[in-house]
Short mmCIF file of C-alpha atoms in Angstrom, two decimals:
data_model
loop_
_atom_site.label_atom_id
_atom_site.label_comp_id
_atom_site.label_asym_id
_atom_site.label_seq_id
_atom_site.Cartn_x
_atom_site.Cartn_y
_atom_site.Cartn_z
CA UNK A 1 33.91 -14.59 -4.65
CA UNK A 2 33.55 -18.26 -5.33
CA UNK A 3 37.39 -19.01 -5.30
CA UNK A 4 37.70 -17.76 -1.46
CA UNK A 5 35.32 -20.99 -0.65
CA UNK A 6 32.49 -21.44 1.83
CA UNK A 7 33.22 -19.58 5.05
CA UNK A 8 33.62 -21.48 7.98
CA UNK A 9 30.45 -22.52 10.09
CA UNK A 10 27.87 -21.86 6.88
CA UNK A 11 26.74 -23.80 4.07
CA UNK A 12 25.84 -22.49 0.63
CA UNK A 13 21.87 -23.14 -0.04
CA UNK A 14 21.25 -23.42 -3.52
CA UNK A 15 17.71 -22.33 -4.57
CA UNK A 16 15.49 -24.98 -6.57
CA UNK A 17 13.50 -22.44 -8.74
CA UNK A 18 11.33 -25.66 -10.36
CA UNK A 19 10.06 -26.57 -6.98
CA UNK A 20 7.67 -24.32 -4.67
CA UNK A 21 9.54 -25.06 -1.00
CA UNK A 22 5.51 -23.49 1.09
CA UNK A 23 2.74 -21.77 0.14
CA UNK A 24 1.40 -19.56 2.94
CA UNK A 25 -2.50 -18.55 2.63
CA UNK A 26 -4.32 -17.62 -0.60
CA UNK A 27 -6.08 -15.11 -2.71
CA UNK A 28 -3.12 -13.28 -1.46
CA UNK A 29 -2.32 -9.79 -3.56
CA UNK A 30 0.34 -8.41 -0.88
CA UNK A 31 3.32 -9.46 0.95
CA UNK A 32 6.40 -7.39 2.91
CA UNK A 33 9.45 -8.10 4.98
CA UNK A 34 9.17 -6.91 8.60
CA UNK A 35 12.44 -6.38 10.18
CA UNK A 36 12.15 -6.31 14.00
CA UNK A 37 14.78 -7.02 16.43
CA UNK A 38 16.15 -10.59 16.26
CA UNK A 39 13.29 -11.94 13.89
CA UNK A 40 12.09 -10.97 9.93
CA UNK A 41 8.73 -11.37 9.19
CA UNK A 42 6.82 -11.82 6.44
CA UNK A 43 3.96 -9.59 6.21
CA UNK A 44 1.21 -10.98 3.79
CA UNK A 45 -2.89 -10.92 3.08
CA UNK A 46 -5.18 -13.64 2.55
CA UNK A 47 -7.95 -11.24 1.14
CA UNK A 48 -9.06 -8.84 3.81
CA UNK A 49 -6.97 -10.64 6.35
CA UNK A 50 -3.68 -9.27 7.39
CA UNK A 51 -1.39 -11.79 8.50
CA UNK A 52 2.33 -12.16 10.05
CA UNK A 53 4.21 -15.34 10.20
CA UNK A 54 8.72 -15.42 11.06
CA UNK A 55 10.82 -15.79 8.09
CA UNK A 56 12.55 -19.20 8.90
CA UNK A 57 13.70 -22.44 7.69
CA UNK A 58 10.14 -24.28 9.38
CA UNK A 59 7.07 -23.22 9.74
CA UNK A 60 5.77 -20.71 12.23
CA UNK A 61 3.35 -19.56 14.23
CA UNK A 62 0.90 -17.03 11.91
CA UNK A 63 -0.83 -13.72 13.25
CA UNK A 64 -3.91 -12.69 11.59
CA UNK A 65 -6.23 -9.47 12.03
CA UNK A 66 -8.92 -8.67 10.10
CA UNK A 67 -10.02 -5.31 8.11
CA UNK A 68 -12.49 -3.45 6.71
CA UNK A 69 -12.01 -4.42 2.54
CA UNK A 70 -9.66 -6.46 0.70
CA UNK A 71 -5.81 -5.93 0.52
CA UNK A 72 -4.20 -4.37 -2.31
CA UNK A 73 -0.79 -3.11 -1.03
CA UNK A 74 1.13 -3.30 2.65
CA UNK A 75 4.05 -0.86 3.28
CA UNK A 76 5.94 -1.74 6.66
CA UNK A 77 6.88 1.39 8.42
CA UNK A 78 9.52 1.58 11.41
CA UNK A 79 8.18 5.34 12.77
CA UNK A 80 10.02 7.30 15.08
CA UNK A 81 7.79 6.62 18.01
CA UNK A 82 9.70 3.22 18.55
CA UNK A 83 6.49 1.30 16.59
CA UNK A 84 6.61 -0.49 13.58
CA UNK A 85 2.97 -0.01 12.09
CA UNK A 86 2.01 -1.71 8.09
CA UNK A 87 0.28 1.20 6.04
CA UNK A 88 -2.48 -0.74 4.12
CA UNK A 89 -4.27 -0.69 0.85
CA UNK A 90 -7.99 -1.30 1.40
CA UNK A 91 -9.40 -0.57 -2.18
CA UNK A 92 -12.41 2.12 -1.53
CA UNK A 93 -12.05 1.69 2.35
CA UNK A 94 -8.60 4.21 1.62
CA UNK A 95 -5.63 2.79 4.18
CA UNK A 96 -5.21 1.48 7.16
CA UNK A 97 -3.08 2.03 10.11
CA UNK A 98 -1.61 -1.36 12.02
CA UNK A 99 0.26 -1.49 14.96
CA UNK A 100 2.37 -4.83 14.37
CA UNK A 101 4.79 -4.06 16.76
CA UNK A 102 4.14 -7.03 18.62
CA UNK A 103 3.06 -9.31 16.52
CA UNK A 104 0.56 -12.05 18.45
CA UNK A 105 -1.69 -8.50 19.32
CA UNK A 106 -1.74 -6.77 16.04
CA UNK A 107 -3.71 -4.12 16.51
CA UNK A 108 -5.82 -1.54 13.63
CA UNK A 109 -5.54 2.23 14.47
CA UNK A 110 -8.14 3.02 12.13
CA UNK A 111 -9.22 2.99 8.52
CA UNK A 112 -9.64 6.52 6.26
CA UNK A 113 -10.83 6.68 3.02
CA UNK A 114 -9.41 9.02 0.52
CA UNK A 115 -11.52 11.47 -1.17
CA UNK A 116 -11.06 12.59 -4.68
CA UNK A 117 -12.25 15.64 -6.94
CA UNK A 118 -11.68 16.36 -10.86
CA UNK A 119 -13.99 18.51 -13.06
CA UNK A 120 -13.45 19.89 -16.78
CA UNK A 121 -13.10 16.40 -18.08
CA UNK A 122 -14.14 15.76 -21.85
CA UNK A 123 -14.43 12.46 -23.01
CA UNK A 124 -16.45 10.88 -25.85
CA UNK A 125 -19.43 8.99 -25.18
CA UNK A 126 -20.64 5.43 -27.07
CA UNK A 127 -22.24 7.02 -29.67
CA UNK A 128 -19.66 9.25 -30.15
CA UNK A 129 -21.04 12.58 -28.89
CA UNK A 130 -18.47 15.03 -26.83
CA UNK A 131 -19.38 15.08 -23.30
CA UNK A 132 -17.80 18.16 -22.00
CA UNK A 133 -17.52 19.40 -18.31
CA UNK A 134 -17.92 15.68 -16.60
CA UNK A 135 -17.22 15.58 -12.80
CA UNK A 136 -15.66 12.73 -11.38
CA UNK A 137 -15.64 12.38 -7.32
CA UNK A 138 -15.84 10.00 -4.26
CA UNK A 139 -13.78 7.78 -2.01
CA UNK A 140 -10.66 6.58 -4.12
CA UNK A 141 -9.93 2.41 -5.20
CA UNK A 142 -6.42 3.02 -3.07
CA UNK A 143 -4.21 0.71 -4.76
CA UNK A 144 -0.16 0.92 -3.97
CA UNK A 145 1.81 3.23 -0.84
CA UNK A 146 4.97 4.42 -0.50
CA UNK A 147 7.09 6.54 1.60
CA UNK A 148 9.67 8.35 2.81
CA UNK A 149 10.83 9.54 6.33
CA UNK A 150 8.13 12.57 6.14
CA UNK A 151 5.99 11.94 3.35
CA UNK A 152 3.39 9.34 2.40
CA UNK A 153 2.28 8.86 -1.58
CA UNK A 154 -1.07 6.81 -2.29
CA UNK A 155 -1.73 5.58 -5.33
CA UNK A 156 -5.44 6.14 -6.33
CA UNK A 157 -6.76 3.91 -9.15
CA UNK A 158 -9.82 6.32 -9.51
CA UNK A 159 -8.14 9.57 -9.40
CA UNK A 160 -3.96 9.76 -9.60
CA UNK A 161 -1.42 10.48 -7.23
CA UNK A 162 -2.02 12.06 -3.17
CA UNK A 163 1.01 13.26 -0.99
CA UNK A 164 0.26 13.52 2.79
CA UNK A 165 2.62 13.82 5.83
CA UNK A 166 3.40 10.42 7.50
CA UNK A 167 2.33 12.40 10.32
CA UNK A 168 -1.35 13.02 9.15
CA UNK A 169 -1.68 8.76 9.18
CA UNK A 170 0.15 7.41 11.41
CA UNK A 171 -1.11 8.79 14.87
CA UNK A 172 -4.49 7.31 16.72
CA UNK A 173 -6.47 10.25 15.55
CA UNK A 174 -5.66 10.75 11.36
CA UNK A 175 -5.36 14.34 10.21
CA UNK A 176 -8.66 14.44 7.87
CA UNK A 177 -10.58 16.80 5.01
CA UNK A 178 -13.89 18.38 6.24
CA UNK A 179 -15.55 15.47 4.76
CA UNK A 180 -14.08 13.09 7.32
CA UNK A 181 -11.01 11.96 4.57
CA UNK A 182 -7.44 11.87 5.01
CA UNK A 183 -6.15 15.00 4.98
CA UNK A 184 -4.17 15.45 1.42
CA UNK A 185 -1.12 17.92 0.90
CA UNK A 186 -0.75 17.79 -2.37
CA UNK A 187 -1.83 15.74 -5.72
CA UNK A 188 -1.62 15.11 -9.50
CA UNK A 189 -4.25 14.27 -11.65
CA UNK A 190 -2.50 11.77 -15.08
CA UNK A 191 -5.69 9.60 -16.10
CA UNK A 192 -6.80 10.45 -19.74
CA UNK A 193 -9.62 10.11 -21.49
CA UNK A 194 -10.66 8.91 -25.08
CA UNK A 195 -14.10 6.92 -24.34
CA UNK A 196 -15.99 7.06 -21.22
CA UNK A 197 -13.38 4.86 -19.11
CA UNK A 198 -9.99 6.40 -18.68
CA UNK A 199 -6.80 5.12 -18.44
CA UNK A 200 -3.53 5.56 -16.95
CA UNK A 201 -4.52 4.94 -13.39
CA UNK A 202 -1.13 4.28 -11.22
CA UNK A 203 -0.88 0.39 -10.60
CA UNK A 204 2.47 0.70 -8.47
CA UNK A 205 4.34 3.04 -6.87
CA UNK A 206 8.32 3.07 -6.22
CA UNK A 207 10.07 5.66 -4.33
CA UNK A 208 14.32 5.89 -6.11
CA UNK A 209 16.79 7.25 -4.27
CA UNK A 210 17.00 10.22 -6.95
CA UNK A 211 14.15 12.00 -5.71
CA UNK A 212 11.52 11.00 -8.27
CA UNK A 213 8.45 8.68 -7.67
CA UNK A 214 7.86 6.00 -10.05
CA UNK A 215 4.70 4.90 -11.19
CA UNK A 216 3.14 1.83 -12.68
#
C-alpha cells in the first residue's frame, strides 16, 4: 500500500524496463531460480553449457558444467534426499540429471534418452497420395519438464506427452525401457497429421495447481 510509505531500513528500486541492467552468457534458451539456503541462483545455459551464477546486486562468481547436447529446458528440483538436482532438456540426448547442490562442483548423474513409438498414422504425401499405416519411432527432441512431488512430465517434440516417477530419474542408476530408455509410466500421443510433417508437438509445459497439465 503506497500510502503506508517505505518501511524503515529499505528503499524502493524502481525497474528501468528501457535499459538492460547485465547480460549473462549467450545463445542461451533456458534459465531458473535456484533457491538454496541463504543464496538464489540463477540457473541458465549458454548452449550445451549449464551454468550457475548468485542472484545479487554485482556480479558473481559463475559455475559451468558441460553436457551431452544443447539445452532446451532446466527444471530445479529440491528432492527429498536433502539435494537440489536441475532436470535438463537435451534435445535427442532425452534429460539429464545434475547434482547442483553445491554449486562450484556441479556434478551430471547421467543422461537418458527417451524412446518413442506410434504406428497407424495416415498422412498425405507431396503428391497427394494416402500413405496409410506409417510408423514413427526413435529417441525423442525432449523439449520442456515439469513436475510434481511424485511425478515427472517430458515434453517430446517428436512424439507428445511421457509421465514417469521422479523416482525413475532422479537416482544414480535411472529406471530404464529394455532398450536402455527412461523408463515411461504413462503417455499421450496429440500430433496430427495433414502432409507428411505433423503438428501440434508440445512447446511448453505448465503444471496449475488444479490438477491439469498445460501445454504449449
Amino acid at each position: 500500500d503506497a500510502s503506508l510509505g517505505t518501511p524503515e531500513g529499505e528503499a524502493i528500486v524502481e525497474a528501468f524496463l528501457t535499459e538492460k541492467a547485465i547480460q549473462i552468457g549467450g545463445a542461451t534458451t533456458a534459465v531458473a531460480r535456484a533457491d538454496m539456503g541463504d543464496t538464489d541462483w540463477a540457473v541458465y545455459n549458454m548452449a550445451n553449457r549449464l551454468a550457475m551464477t548468485p542472484i545479487q546486486n554485482t556480479a558473481g562468481a559463475v559455475h559451468e558444467i558441460e553436457l551431452e547436447n544443447f539445452i532446451q529446458d532446466i527444471l530445479i528440483v529440491p528432492y527429498d534426499d536433502g539435494r537440489t538436482y536441475a532436470l535438463v532438456a537435451v534435445r535427442e540426448s532425452g534429460i539429464a540429471v545434475v547434482d547442483i547442490t553445491d554449486p562450484a562442483a556441479m556434478q551430471v548423474l547421467h543422461t537418458t534418452p527417451v524412446n518413442y513409438y506410434q504406428d497407424g498414422i495416415t498422412f498425405a504425401e507431396g503428391g497427394g497420395d494416402l500413405v496409410t499405416d506409417v510408423i514413427i519411432e526413435g529417441h525423442g527432441f525432449i523439449k520442456s519438464l515439469e513436475a510434481d512431488d511424485t511425478n515427472l512430465w517430458i515434453a517430446d517434440e517428436s512424439y507428445g506427452i511421457h509421465r514417469t516417477a521422479l523416482a525413475n530419474v532422479i537416482s544414480a542408476t535411472p529406471a530404464l525401457e529394455d532398450d536402455g530408455t527412461l523408463l515411461i509410466d504413462d503417455e499421450v500421443y496429440p500430433l496430427q497429421y495433414s502432409g507428411e510433417p505433423p503438428w501440434g508437438a508440445p512447446a511448453d509445459l505448465q503444471l496449475h495447481a488444479d490438477g491439469n497439465l498445460y501445454a504449449a
